[in-house]
Tab-separated table of N, CA and C in Angstrom:
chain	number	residue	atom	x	y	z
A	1	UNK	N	143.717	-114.267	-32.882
A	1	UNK	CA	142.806	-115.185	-32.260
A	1	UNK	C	143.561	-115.922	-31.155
A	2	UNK	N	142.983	-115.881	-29.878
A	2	UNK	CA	143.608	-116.699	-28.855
A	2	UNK	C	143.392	-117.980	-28.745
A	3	UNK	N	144.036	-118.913	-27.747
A	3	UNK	CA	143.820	-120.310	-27.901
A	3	UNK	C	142.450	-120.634	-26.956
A	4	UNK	N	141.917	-119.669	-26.072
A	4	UNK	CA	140.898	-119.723	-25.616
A	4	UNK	C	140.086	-119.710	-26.687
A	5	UNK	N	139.458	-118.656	-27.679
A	5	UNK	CA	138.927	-118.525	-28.374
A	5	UNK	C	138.687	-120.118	-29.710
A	6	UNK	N	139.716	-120.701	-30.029
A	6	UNK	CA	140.025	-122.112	-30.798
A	6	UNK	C	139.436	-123.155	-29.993
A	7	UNK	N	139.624	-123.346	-28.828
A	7	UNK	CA	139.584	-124.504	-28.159
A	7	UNK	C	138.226	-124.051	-27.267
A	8	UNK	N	137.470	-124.433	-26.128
A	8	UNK	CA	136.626	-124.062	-25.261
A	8	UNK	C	136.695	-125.095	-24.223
A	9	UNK	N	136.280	-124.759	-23.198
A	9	UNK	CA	136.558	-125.749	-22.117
A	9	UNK	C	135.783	-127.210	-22.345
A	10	UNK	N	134.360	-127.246	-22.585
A	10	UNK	CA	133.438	-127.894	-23.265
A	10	UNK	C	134.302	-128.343	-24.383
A	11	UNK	N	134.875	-128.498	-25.189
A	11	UNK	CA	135.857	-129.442	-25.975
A	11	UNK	C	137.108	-129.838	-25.412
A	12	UNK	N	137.240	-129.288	-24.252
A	12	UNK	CA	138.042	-130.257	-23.354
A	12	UNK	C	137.455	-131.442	-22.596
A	13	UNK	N	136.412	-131.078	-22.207
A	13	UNK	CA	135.953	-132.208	-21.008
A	13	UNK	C	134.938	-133.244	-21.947
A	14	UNK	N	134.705	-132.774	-23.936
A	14	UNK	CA	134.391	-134.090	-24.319
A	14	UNK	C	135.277	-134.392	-25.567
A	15	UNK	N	136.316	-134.549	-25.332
A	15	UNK	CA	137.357	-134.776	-26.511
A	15	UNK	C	137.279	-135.965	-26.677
A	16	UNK	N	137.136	-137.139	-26.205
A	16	UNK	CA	136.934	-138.487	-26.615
A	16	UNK	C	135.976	-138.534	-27.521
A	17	UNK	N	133.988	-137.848	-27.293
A	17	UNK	CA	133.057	-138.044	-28.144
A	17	UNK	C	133.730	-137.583	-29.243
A	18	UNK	N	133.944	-136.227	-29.252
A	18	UNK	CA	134.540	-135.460	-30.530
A	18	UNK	C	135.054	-136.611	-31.426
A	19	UNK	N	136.135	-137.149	-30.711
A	19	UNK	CA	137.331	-138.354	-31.629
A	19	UNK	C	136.221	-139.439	-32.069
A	20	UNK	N	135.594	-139.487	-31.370
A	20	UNK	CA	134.008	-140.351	-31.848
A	20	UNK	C	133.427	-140.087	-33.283
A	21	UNK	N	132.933	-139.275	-32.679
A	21	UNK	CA	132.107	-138.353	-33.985
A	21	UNK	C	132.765	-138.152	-35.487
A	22	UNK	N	134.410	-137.631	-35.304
A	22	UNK	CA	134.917	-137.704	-36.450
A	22	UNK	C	135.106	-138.955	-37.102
A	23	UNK	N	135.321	-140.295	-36.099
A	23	UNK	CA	135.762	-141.151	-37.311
A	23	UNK	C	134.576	-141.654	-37.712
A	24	UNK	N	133.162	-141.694	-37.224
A	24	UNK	CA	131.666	-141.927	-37.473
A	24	UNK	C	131.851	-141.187	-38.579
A	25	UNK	N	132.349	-139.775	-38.917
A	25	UNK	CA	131.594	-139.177	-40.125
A	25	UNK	C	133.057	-139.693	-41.315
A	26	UNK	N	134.100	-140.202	-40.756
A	26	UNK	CA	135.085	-140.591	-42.116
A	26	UNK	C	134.133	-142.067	-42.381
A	27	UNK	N	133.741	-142.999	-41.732
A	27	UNK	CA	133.343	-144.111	-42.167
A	27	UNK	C	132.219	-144.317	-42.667
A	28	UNK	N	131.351	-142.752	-42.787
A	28	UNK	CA	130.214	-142.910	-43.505
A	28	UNK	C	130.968	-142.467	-45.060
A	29	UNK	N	131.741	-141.773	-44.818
A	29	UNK	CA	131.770	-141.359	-46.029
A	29	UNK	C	133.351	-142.071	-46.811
A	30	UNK	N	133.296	-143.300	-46.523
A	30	UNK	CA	134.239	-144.275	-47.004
A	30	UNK	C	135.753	-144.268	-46.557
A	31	UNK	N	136.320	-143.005	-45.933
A	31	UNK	CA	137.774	-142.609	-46.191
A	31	UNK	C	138.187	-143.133	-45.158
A	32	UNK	N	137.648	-143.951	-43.938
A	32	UNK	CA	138.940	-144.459	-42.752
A	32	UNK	C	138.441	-145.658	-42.939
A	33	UNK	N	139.661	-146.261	-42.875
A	33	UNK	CA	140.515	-147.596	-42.881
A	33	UNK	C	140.063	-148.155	-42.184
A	34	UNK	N	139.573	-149.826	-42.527
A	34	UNK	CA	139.187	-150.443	-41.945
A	34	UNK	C	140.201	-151.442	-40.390
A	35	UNK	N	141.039	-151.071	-41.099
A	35	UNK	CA	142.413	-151.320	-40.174
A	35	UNK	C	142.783	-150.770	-39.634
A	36	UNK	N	142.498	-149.153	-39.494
A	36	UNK	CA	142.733	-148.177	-38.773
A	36	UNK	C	143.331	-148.284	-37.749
A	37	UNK	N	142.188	-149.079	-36.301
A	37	UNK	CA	142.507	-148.947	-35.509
A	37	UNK	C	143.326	-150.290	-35.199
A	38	UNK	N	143.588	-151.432	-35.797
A	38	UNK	CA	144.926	-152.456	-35.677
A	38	UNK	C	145.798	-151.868	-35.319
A	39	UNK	N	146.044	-150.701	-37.003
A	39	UNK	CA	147.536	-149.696	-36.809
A	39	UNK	C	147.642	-149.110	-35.265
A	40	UNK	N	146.879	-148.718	-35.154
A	40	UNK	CA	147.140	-147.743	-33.783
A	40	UNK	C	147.187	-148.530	-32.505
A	41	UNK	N	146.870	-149.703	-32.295
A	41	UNK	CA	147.341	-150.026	-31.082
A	41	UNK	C	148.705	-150.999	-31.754
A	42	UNK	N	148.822	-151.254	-32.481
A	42	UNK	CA	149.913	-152.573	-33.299
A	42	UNK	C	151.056	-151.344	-33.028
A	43	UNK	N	151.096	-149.756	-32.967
A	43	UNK	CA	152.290	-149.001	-32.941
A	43	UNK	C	152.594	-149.008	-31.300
A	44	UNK	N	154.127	-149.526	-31.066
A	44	UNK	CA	154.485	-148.849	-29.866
A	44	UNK	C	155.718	-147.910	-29.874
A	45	UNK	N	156.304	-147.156	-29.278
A	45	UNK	CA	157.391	-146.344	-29.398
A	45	UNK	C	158.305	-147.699	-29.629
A	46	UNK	N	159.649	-146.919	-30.579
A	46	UNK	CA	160.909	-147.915	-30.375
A	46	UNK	C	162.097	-147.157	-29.954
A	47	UNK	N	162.375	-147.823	-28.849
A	47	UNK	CA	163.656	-147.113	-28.019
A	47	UNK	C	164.953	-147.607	-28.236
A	48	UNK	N	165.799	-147.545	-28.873
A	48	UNK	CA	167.061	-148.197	-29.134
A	48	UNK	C	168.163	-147.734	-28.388
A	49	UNK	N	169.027	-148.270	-28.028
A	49	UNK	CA	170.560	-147.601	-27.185
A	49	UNK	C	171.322	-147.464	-28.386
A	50	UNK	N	171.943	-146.601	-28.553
A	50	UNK	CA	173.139	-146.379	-29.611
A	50	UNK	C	174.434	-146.157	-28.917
A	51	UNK	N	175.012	-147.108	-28.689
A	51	UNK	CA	176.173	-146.565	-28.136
A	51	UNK	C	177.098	-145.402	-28.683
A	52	UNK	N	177.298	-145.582	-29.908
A	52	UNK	CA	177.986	-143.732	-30.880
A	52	UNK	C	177.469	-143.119	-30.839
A	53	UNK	N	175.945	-143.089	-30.488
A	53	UNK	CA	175.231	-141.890	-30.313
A	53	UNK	C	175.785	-141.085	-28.696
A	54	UNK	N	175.338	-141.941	-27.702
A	54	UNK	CA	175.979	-141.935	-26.622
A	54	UNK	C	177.117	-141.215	-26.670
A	55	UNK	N	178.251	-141.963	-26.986
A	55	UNK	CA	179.419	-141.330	-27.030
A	55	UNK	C	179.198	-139.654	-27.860
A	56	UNK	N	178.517	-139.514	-28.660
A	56	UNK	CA	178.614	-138.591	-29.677
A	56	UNK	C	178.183	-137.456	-28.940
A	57	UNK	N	176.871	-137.088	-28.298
A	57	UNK	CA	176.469	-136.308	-27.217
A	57	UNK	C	177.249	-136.303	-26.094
A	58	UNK	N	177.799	-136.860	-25.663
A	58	UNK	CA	178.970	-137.166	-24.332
A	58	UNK	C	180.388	-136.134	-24.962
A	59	UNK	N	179.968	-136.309	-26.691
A	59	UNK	CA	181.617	-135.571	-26.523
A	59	UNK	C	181.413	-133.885	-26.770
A	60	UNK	N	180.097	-133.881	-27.402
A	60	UNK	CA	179.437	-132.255	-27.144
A	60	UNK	C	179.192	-131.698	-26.121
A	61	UNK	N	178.924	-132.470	-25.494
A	61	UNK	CA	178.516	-131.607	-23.897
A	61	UNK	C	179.926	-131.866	-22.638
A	62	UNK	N	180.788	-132.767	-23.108
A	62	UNK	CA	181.973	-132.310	-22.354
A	62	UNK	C	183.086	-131.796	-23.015
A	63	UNK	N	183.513	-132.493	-24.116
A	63	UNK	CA	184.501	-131.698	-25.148
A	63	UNK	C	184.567	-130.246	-25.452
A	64	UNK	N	183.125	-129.931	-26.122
A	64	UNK	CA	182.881	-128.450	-26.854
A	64	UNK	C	183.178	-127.499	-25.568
A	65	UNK	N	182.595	-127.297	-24.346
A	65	UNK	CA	183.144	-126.558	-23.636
A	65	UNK	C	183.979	-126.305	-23.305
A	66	UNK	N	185.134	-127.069	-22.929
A	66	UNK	CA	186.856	-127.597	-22.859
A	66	UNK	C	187.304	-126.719	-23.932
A	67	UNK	N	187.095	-127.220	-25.075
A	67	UNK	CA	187.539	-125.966	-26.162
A	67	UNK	C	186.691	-124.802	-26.521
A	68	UNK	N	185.630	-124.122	-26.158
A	68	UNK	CA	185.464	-122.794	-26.071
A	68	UNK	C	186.324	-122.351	-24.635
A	69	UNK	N	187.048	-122.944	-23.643
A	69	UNK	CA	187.219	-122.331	-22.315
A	69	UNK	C	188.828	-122.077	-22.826
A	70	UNK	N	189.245	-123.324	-23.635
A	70	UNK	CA	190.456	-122.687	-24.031
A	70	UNK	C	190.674	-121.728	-24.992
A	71	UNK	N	189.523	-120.888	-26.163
A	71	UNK	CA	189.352	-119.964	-26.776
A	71	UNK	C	189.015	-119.219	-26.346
A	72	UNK	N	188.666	-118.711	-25.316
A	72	UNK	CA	188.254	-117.872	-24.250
A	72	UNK	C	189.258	-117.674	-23.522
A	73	UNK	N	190.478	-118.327	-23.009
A	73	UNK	CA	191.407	-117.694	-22.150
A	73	UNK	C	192.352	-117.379	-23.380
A	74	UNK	N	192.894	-117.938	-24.610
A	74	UNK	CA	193.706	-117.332	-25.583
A	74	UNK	C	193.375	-115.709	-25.666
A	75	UNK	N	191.941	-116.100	-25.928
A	75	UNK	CA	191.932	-114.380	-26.283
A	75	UNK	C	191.310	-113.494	-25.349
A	76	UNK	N	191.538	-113.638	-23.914
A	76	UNK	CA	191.851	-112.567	-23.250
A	76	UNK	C	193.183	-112.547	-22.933
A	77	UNK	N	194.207	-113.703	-23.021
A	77	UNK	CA	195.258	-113.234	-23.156
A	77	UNK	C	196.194	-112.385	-24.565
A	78	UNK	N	195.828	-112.740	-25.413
A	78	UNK	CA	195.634	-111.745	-26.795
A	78	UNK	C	195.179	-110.283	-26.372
A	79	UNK	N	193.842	-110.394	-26.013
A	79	UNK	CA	193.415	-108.921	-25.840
A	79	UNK	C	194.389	-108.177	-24.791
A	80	UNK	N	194.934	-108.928	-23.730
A	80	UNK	CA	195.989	-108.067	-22.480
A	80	UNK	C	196.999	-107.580	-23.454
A	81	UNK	N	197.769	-108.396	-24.297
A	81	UNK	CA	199.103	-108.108	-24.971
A	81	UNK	C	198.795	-107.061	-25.556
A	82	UNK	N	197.313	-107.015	-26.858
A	82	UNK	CA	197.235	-105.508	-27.392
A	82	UNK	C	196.825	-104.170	-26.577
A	83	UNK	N	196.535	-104.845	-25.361
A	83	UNK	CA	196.295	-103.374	-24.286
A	83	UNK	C	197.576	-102.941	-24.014
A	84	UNK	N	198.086	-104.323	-23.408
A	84	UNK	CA	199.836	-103.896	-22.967
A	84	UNK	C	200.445	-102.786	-24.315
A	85	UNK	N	200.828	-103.493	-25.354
A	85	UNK	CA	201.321	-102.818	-26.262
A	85	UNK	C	200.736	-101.397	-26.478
A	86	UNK	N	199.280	-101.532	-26.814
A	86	UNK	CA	198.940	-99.465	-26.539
A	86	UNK	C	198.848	-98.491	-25.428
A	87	UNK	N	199.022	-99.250	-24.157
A	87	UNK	CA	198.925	-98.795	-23.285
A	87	UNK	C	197.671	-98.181	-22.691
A	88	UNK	N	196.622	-99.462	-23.058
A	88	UNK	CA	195.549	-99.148	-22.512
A	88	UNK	C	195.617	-99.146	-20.842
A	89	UNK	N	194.273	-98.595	-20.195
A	89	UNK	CA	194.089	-98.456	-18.867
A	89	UNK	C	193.770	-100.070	-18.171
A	90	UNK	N	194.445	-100.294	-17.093
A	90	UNK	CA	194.207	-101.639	-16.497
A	90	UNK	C	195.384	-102.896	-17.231
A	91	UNK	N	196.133	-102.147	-18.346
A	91	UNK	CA	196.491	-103.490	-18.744
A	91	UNK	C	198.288	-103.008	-18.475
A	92	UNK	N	198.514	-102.426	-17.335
A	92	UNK	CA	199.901	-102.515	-17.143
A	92	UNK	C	200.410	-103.423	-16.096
A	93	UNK	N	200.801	-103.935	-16.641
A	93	UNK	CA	201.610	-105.067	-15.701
A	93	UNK	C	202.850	-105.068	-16.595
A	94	UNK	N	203.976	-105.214	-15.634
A	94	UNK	CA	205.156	-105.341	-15.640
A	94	UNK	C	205.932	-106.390	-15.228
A	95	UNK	N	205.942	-107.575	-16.228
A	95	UNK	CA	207.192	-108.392	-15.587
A	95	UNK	C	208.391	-107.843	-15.371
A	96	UNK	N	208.981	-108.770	-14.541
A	96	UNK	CA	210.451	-108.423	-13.793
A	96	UNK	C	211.179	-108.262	-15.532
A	97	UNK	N	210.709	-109.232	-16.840
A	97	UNK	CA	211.961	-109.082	-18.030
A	97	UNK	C	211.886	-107.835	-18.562
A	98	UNK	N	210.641	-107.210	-18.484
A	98	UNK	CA	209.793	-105.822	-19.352
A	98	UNK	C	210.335	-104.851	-18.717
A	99	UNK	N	210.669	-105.021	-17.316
A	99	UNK	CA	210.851	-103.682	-16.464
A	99	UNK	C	212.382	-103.649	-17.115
A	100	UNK	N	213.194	-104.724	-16.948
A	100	UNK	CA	214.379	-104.319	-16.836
A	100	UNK	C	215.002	-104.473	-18.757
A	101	UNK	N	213.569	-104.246	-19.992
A	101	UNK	CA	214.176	-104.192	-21.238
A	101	UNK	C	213.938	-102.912	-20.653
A	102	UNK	N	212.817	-102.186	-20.269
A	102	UNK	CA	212.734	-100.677	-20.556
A	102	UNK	C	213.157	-99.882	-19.456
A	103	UNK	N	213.888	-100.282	-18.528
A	103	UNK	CA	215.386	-99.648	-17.909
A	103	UNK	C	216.593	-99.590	-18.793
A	104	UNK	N	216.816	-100.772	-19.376
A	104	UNK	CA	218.146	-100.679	-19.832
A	104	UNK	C	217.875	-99.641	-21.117
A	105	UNK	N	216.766	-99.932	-21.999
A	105	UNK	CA	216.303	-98.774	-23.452
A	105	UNK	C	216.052	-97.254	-22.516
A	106	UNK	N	215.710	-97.231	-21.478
A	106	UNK	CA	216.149	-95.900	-20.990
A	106	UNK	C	217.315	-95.067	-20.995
A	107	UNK	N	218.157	-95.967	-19.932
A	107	UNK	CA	219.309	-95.693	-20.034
A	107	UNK	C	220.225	-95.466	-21.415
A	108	UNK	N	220.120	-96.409	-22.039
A	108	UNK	CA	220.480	-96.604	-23.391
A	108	UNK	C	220.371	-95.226	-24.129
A	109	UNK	N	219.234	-94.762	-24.051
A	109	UNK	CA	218.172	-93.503	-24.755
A	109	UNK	C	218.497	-92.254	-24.044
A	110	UNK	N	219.518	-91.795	-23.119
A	110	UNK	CA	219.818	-91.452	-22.310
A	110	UNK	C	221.204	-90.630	-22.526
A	111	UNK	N	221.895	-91.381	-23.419
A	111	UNK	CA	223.478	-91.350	-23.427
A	111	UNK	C	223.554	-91.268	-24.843
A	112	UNK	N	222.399	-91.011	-26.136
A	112	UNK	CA	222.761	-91.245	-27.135
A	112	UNK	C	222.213	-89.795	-27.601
């Protein structure tokens, strides 16, 4: 069932009578409050400042990213080292210390 089908335009353009009509038929038949409508204008929103709240959202939306960005560069540097080590494609790089362990284990490997 669509919301066209629930609703009709004609119960849009008289939704006030409607709200009419229903509390006419609760007050015939005893069930709305004679105070009813006190309550409903006596309610207004209550807006409070929380300052820890404040702070508390302030530290999710700048903190939490800060530390996923630093779990995010750990482990692509993690993931390079286990490429390095199997010798996956893209992950050769050679520092100047690497080149010259596996010159000297050449050489080394060489003479034995």
């Amino acid at each position: 069932m669509s919301s066209d089908e629930l609703v009709s335009n004609e119960d849009i353009t008289h939704t006030h009578s409607i709200i009419l009509e229903g509390r006419e038929e609760l007050e015939e038949m005893g069930e709305l409050d004679e105070d009813y409508e006190e309550k409903v204008v006596s309610t207004r929103p209550v807006i409070t400042l929380d300052l820890f709240g404040i702070l508390r959202k302030g530290a999710i939306n700048l903190v939490l990213p800060f530390i996923n960005g630093i779990m995010l560069g750990f482990g692509e540097i993690f993931a390079h080292e286990i490429g390095f080590k199997y010798g996956f494609f893209g992950a050769r790089v050679y520092p100047a210390r690497r080149q010259a362990q596996a010159q000297a284990q050449r050489q080394s490997s060489k003479f034995i």
